[in-house]
Coordinates of C-alpha atoms in Angstrom, one line a residue:
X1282 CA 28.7 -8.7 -32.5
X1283 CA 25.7 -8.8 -34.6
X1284 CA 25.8 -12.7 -34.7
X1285 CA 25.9 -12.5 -30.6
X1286 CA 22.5 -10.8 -31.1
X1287 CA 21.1 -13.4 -32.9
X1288 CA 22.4 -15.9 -31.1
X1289 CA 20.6 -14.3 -27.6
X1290 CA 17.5 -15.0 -28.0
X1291 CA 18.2 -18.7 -28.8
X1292 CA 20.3 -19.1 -26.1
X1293 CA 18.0 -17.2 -23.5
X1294 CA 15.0 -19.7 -24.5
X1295 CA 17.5 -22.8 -24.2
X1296 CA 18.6 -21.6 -20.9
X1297 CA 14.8 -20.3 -19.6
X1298 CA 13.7 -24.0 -20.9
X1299 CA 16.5 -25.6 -18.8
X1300 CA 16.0 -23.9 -15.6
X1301 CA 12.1 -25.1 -16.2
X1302 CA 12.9 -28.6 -16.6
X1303 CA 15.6 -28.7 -14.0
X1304 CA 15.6 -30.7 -11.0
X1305 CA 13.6 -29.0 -7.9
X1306 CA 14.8 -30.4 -4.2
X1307 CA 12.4 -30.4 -1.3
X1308 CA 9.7 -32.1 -0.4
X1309 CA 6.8 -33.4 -2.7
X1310 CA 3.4 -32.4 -0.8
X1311 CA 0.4 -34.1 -0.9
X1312 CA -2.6 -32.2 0.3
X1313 CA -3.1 -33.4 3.7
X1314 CA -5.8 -36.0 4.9
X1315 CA -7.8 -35.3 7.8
X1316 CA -10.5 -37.9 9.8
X1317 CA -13.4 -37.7 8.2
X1318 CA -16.4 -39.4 9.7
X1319 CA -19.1 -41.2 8.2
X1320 CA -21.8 -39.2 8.9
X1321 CA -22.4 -36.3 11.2
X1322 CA -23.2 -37.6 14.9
X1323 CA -26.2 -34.9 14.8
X1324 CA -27.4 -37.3 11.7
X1325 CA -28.4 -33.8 9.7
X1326 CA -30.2 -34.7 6.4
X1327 CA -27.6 -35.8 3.9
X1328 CA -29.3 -35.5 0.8
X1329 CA -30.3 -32.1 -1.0
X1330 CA -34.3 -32.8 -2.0
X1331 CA -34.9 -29.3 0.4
X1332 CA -34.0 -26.8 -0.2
X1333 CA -30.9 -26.2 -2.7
X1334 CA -29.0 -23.5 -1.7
X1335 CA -26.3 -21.4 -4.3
X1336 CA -23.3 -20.5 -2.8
X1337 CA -23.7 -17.1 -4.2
X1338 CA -26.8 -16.4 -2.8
X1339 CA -27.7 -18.0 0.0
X1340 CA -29.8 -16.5 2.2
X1341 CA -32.8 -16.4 -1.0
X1342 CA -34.0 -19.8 1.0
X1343 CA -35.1 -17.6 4.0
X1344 CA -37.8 -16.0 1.2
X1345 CA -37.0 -13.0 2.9
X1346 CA -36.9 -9.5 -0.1
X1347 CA -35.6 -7.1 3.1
X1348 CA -32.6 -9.4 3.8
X1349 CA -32.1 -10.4 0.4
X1350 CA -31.5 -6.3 -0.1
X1351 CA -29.5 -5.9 3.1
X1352 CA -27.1 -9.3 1.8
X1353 CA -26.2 -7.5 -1.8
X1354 CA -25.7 -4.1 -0.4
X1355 CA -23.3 -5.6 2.8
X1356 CA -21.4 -7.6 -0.7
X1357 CA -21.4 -4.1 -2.6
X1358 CA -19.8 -1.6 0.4
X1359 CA -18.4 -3.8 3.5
X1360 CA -14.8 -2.8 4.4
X1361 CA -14.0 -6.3 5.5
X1362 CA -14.8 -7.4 1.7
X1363 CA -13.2 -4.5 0.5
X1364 CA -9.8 -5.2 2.9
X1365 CA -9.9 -8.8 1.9
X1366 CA -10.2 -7.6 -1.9
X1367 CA -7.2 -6.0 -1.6
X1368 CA -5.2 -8.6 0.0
X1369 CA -6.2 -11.0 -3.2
X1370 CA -4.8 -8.1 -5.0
X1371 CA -1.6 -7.8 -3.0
X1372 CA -1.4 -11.7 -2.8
X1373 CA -1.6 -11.6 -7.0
X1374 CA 1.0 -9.2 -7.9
X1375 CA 3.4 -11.1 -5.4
X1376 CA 2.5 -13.6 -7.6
X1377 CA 3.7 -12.3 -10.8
X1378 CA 6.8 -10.9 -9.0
X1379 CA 7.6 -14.6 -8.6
X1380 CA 7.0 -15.6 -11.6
X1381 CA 8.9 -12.6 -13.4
X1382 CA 12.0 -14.9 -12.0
X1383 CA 11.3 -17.5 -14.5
X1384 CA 12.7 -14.9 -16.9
X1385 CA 16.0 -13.4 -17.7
X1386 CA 16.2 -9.2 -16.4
X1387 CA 17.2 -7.2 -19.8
X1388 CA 18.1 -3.2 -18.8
X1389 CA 18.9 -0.6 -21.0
X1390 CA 21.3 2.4 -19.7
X1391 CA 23.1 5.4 -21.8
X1392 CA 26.2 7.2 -20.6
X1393 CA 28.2 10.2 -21.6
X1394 CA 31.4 11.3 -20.2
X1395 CA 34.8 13.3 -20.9
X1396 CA 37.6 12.7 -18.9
X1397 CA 41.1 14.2 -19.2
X1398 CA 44.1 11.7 -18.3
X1399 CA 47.9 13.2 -16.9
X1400 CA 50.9 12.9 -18.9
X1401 CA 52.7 11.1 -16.5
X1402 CA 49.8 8.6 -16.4
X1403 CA 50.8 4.8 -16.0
X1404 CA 50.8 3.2 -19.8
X1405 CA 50.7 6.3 -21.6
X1406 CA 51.9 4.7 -24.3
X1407 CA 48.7 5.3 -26.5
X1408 CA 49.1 9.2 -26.6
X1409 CA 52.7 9.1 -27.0
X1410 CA 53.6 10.5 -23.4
X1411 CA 51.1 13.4 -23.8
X1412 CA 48.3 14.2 -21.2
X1413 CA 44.9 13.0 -23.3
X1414 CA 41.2 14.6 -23.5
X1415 CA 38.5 12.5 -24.9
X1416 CA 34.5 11.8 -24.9
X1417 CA 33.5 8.5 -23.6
X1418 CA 29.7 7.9 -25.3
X1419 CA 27.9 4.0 -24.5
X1420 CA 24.5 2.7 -25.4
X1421 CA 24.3 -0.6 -23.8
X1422 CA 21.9 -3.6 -22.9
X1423 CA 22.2 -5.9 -20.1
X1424 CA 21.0 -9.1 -19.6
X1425 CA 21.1 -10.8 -16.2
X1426 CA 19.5 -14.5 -15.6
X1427 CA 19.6 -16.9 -12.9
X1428 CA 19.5 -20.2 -14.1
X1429 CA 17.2 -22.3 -12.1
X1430 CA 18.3 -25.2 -11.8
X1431 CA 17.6 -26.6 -8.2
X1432 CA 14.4 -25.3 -8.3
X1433 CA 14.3 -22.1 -6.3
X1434 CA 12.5 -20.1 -8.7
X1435 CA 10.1 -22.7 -9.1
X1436 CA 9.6 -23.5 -5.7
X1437 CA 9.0 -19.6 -4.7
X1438 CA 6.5 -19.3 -7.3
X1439 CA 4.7 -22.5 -6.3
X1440 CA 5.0 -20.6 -2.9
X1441 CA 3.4 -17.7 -4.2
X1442 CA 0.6 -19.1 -6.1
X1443 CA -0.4 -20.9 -3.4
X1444 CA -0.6 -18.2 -1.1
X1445 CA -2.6 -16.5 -3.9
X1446 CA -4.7 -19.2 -3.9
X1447 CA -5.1 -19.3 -0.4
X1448 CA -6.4 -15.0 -0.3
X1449 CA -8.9 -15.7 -2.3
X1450 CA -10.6 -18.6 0.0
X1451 CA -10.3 -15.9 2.3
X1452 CA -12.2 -13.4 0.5
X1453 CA -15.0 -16.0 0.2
X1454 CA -14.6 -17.0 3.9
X1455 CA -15.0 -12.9 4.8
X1456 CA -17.6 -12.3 2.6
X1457 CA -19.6 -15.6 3.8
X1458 CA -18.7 -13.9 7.4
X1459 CA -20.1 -10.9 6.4
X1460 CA -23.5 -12.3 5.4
X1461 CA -23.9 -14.2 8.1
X1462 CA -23.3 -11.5 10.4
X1463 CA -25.7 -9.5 8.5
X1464 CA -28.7 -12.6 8.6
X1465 CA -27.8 -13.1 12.5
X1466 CA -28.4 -9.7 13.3
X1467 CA -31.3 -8.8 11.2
X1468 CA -32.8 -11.7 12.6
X1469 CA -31.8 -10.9 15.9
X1470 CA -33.2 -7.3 15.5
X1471 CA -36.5 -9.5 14.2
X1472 CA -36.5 -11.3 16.9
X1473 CA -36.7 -8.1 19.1
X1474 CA -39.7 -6.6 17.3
X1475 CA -41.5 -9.6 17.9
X1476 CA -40.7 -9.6 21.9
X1477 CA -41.7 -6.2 21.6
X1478 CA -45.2 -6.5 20.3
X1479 CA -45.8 -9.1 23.0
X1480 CA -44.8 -6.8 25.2
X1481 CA -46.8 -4.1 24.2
X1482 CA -50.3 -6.7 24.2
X1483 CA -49.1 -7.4 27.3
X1484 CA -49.0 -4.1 28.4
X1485 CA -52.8 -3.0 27.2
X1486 CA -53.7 -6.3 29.1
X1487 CA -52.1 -5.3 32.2
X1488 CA -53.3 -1.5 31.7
X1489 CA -56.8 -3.1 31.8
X1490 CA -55.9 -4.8 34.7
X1491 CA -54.9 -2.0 36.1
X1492 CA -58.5 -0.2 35.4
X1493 CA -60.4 -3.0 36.7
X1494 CA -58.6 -2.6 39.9
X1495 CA -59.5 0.5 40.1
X1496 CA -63.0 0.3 39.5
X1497 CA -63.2 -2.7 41.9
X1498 CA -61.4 -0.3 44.3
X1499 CA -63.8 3.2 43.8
X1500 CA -67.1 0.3 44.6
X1501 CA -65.6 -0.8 47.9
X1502 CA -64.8 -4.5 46.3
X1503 CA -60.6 -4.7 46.4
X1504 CA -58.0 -3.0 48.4
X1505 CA -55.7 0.0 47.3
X1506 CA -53.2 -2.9 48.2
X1507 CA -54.4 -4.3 44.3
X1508 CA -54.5 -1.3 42.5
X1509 CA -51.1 -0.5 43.4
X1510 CA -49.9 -4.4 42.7
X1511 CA -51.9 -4.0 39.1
X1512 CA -49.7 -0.6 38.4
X1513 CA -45.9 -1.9 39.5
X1514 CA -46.5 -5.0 37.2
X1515 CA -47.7 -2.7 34.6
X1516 CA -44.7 -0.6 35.1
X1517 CA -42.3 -3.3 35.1
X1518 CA -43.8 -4.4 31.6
X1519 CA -43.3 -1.2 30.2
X1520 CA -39.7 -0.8 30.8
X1521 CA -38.8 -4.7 30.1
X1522 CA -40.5 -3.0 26.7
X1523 CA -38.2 0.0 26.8
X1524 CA -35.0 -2.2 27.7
X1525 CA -35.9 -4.2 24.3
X1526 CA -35.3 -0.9 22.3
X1527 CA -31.4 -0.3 23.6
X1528 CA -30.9 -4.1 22.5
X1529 CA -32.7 -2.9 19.1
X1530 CA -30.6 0.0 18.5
X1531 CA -27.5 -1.7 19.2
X1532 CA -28.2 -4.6 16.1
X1533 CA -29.4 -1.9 13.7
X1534 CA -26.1 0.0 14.0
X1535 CA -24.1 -3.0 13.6
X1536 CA -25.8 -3.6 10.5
X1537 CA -25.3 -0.3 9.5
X1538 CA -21.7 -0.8 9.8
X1539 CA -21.6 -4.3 7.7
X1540 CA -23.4 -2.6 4.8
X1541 CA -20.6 0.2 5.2
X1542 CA -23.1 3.0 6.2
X1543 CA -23.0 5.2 9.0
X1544 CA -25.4 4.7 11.7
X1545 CA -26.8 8.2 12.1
X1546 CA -28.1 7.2 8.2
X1547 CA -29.3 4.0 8.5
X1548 CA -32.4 2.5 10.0
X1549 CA -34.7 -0.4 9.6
X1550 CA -38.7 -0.8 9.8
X1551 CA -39.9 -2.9 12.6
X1552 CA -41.4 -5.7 11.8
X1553 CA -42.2 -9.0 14.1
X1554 CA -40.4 -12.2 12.9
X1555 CA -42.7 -14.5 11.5
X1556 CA -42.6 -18.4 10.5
X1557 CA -40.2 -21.3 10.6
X1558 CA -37.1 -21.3 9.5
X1559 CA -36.3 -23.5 6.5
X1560 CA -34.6 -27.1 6.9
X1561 CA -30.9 -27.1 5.5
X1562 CA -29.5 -30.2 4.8
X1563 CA -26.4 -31.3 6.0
X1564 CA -24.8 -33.4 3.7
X1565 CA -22.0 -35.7 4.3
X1566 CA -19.2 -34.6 6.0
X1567 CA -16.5 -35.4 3.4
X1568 CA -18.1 -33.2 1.5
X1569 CA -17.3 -30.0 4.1
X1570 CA -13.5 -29.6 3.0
X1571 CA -15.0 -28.7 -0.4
X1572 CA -17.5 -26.4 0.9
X1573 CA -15.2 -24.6 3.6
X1574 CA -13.6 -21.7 2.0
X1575 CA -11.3 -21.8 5.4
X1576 CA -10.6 -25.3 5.0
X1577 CA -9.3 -24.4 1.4
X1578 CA -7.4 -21.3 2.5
X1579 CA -5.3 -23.2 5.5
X1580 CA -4.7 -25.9 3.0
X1581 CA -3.2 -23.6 -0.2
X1582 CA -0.9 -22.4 3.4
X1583 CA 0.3 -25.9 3.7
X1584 CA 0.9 -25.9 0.1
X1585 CA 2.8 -22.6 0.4
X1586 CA 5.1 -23.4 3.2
X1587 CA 6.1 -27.1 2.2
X1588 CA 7.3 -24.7 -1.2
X1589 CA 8.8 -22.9 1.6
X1590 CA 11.1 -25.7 2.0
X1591 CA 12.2 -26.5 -1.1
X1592 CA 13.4 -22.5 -1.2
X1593 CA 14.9 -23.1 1.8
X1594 CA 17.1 -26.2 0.5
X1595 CA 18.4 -24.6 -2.7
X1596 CA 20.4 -22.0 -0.4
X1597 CA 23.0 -25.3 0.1
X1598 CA 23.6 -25.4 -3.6
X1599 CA 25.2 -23.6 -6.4
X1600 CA 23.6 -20.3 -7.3
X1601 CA 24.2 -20.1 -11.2
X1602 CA 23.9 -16.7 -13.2
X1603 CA 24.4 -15.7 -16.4
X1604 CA 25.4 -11.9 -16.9
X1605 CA 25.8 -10.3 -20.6
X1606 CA 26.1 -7.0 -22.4
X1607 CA 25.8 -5.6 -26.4
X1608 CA 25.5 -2.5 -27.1
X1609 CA 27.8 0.5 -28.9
X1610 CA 30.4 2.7 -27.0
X1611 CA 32.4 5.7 -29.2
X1612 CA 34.3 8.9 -28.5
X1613 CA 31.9 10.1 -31.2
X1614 CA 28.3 10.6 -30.9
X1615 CA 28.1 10.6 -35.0
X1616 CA 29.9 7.1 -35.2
X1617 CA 28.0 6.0 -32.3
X1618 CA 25.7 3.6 -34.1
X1619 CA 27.9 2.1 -36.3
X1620 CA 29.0 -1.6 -36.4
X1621 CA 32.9 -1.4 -35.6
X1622 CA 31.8 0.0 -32.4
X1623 CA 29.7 -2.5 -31.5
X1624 CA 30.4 -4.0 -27.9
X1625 CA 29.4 -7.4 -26.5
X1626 CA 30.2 -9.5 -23.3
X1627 CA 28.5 -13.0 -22.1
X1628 CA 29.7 -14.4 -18.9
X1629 CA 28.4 -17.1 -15.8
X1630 CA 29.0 -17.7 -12.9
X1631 CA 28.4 -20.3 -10.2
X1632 CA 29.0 -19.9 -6.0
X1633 CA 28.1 -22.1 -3.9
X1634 CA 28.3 -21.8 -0.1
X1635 CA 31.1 -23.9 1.7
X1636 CA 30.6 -22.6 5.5
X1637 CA 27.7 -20.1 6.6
X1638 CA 27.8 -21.1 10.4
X1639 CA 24.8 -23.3 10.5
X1640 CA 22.7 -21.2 8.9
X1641 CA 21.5 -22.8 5.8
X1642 CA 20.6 -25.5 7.7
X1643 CA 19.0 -23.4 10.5
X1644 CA 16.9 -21.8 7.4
X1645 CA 15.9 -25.2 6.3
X1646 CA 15.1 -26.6 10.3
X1647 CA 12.6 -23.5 10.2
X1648 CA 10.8 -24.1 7.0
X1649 CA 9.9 -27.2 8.1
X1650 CA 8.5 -25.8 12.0
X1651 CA 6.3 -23.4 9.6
X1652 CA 5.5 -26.0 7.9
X1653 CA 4.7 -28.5 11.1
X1654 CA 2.6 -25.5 12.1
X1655 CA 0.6 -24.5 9.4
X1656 CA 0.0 -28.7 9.1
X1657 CA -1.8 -28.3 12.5
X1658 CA -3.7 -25.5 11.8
X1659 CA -5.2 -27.1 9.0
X1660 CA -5.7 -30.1 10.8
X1661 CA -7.7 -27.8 13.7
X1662 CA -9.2 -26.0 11.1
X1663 CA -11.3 -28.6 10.0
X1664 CA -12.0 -30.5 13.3
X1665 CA -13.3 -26.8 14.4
X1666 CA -15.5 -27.4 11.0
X1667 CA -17.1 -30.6 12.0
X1668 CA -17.2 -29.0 15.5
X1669 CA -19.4 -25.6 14.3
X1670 CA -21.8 -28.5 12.2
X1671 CA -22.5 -31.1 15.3
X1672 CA -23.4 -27.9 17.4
X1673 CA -25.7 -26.1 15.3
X1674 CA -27.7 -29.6 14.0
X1675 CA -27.7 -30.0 17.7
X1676 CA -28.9 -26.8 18.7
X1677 CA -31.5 -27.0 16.1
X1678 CA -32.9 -30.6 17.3
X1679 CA -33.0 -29.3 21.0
X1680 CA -34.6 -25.8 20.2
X1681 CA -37.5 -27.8 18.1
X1682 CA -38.3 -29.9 21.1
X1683 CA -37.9 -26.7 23.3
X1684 CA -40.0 -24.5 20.7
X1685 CA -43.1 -27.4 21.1
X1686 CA -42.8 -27.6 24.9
X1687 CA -42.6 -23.6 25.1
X1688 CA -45.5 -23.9 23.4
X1689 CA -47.9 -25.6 25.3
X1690 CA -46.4 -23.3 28.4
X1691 CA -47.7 -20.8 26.8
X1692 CA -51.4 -22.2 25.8
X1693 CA -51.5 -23.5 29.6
X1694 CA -50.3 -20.2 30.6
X1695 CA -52.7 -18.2 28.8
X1696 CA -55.8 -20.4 30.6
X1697 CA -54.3 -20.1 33.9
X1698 CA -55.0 -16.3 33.5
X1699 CA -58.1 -16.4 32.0
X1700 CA -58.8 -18.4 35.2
X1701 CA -57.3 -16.4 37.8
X1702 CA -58.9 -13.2 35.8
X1703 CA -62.5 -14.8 36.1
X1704 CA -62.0 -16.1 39.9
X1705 CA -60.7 -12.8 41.1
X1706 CA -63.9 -10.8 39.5
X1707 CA -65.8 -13.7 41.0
X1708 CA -64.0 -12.4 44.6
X1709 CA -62.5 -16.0 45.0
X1710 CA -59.2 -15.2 45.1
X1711 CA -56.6 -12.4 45.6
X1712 CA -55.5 -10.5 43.3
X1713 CA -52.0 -11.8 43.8
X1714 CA -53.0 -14.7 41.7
X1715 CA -53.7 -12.7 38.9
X1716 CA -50.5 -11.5 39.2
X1717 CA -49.0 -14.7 39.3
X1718 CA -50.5 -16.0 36.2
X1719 CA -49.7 -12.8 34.1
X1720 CA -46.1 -12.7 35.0
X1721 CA -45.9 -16.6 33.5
X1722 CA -47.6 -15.7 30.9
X1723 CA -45.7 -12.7 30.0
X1724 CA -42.6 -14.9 30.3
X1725 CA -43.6 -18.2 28.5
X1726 CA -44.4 -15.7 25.9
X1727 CA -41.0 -13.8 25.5
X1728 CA -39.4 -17.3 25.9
X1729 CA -41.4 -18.9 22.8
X1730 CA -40.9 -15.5 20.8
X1731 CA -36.5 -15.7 21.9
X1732 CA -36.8 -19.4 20.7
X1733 CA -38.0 -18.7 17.3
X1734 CA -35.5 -16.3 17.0
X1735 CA -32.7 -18.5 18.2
X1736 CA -33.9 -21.4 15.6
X1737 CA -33.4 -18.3 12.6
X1738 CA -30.2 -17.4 13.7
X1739 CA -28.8 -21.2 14.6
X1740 CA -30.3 -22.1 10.5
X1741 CA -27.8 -18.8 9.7
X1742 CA -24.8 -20.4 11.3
X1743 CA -25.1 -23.9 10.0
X1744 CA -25.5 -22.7 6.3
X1745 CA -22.1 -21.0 7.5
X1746 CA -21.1 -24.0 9.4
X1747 CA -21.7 -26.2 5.9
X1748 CA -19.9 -23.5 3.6
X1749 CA -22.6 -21.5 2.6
X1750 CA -24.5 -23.5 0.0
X1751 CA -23.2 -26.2 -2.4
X1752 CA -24.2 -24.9 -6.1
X1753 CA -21.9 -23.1 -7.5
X1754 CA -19.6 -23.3 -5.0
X1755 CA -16.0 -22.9 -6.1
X1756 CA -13.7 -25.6 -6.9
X1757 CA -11.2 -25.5 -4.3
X1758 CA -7.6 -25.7 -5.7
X1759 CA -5.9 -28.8 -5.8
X1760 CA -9.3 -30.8 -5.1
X1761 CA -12.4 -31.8 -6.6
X1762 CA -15.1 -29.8 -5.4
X1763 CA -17.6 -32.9 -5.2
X1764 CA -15.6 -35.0 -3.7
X1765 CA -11.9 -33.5 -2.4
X1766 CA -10.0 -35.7 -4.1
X1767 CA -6.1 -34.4 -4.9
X1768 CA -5.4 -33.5 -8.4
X1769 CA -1.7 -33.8 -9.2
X1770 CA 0.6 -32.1 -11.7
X1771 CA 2.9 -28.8 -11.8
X1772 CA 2.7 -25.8 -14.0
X1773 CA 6.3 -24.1 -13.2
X1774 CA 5.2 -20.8 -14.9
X1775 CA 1.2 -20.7 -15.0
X1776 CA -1.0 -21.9 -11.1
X1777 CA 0.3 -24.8 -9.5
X1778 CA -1.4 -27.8 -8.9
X1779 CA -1.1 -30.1 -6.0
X1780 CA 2.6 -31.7 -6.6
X1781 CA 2.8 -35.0 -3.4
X1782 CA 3.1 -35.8 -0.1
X1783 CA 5.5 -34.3 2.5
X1784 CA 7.9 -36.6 5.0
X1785 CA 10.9 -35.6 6.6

């Protein structure tokens, strides 16, 4: 019995090292090769002289110390992060379940019983026709180990991994969600402070208007007709001015909620956005699947379900176990231990399946439509990547050329009323045209100011658009991340790299 010990753990290595280097059925994958183009139709800026922007950290090109504290408390307390988190978590230990297969189950149980037998028993024999009362004591290990050797083990941890793999792009994709969401709105809210300080010069402009109306009206020069005119456009100004603070409101407490605060406690200073926003270059496209983190997550999903498969073909095949047992078993507790009542079994086993109605194959017919699926997904995932790019470079080229144009609305605006202000004290014209020229003004202005918001916020997306930055950026599994090149080879216990290409 005590050379069957020894002999275990030899045998349980030989066995673990065979199921390793068994044979694996299903499908070899290769990661899966989308049309790239050649450059971005946009054109974008493909090199990186301005500015270089770390994945980690992005938003430190917008120069900006409020976001840049909003950004690394939203990393620190957001629930989305904090759910995503979790799921790498959850996604890890299934990991390690998996690979706990690889290894054989060893249990240790301890029983104590006392049974009484009849007389008239069958094969009495042993207590010389007499009824019998004894103690039953065991102290036994088990050993239970499926030998692997079609690869289903191997193929459910390759499953696994991947899937791990593929939580943790989607922690970065959430978190680089997060961020943007926080940028968009702060610069949103930004945006709003801005339109609100034109609004309130606008409105001391228009309450001088109003007084000189007045005035003109008490010396006999102007109607009431004008002082009245003077005071609705004055009060319309105010409450366009008052709308502004409902939109306001509305961002700050949605950026209360992505740093993980609650509204009642959270406010922000106003402060009028100011300057351009800086120029992020594009790249090359090829160089987007490495940036994505939700190109790499539907990818390591491919990789999961083409494992999938292979799990799904081993259920045609022989399912070989190996059971065993040592351990001591006495009617004596004292002589419990010793080595004449040592015990030992080793047994295995094969099965294999000879008519299951279809539904092996069924099993394997629906591996492969998950499969199919998550193919397409990935395949959409990145066109919808190329897609967010070309829109945001060309939002950005159109909103430059709508920013310059705004701008000279605004500086021909701006005369016209100093005109129609002069003529009208002059008593050439009504004071309708006043009116006229304040109310494009007014407008011209809120457009310009909504523009240079909208050019912030489109700079946002694209850096999400292109991955977030570029140094640092993690190296997506199964691919180099400067060029996304496939990496082959197979670790049956440890990650799993990419393995080949997948045809039915």
């Amino acid at each position: 019995m005590y050379r069957l010990i020894r002999l275990w753990p030899a045998a349980t290595l030989a066995l673990t090292i065979l199921s390793i280097t068994g044979c694996m059925v299903g499908p070899r994958y290769h990661q899966p090769t989308p049309p790239v183009p050649t450059k971005f139709k946009e054109g974008g800026s493909p090199d990186s002289a301005t500015p270089e922007i770390a994945y980690s950290d992005w938003w430190r090109v917008f120069k900006d110390p409020e976001l840049a504290r909003l950004e690394s408390e939203a990393d620190a307390a957001n629930q989305d992060i904090k759910l995503a988190v979790a799921r790498v978590q959850q996604a890890d230990a299934g990991a390690r379940y998996a690979r706990s297969f690889l290894f054989p189950t060893i249990s240790l149980g301890a029983s104590a019983s006392r049974t009484r037998e009849a007389q008239n028993r069958p094969n009495n024999g042993n207590t010389n026709g007499k009824a019998a009362t004894y103690n039953d004591f065991q102290f036994p290990a088990f050993l239970s180990y499926e030998i692997d050797a079609w690869g289903r083990v191997r193929s459910s941890l390759n499953a696994a991994n991947a899937t791990e793999q593929a939580s943790a792009a989607d922690l970065r994709f959430v978190r680089l969600a997060v961020e943007a969401n926080v940028a968009m709105d702060y610069y949103s809210l930004r945006e709003i402070d801005a339109e609100r300080d034109v609004l309130d010069a606008t409105v001391r402009d228009m309450q001088g208007a109003v007084d000189l109306t007045t005035n003109r009206f008490r010396g006999g020069l102007s109607s009431e007709l004008e002082v009245k005119q003077a005071a609705t456009l004055l009060n319309q100004t105010q409450a366009q001015a008052q709308a502004l603070d409902v939109q306001r409101a509305q961002l700050e407490h949605a950026i209360a909620v992505l740093e993980g605060k609650a509204a009642s406690d959270f406010s922000i200073a106003r402060a009028p956005l100011n300057g351009l926003p800086p120029v992020i270059p594009s790249g090359l496209p090829s160089e987007l699947l490495a940036r994505r983190p939700d190109i790499a997550e539907v990818e390591r999903l491919v990789a999961a379900e083409n494992a999938e498969i292979g799990v799904a073909k081993t259920a045609a095949l022989p399912h070989i176990s190996l059971t065993g047992l040592t351990g001591f078993e006495s009617t004596n507790m004292t002589s419990l231990f010793s080595w004449q009542n040592g015990i030992a079994s080793l047994a295995a086993s094969a099965v294999m399946p000879l008519f299951t109605g279809g539904r092996t194959k069924a099993g394997v017919d629906e591996a492969w439509a998950v499969y199919r699926q998550s193919l397409a997904q990935y395949q959409k995932t990145v066109l919808v990547a190329y897609q967010e790019v070309e829109d945001q470079l060309a939002g950005l080229r159109i909103l430059t050329g709508e920013a310059q144009s705004t701008a000279d609305a605004v500086t021909n605006a701006q005369q016209a009323e100093t005109i129609a202000l002069n003529r009208y004290r002059s008593g050439l014209v009504s004071y309708l045209d006043v009116i006229y020229a304040q109310t494009a003004l007014l407008a011209n202005q809120r457009t310009a100011t909504q523009i240079s918001g909208q050019r912030v916020v489109a700079t946002v997306v694209l850096i999400k658009a292109l991955g977030g930055g570029w140094l640092g950026v993690p190296a997506q599994p199964g691919t180099n991340a400067s060029s996304g090149a496939s990496t082959t080879g197979t670790n049956a216990i440890g990650k799993p790299a990419l393995i080949a290409g997948v045809t039915k």
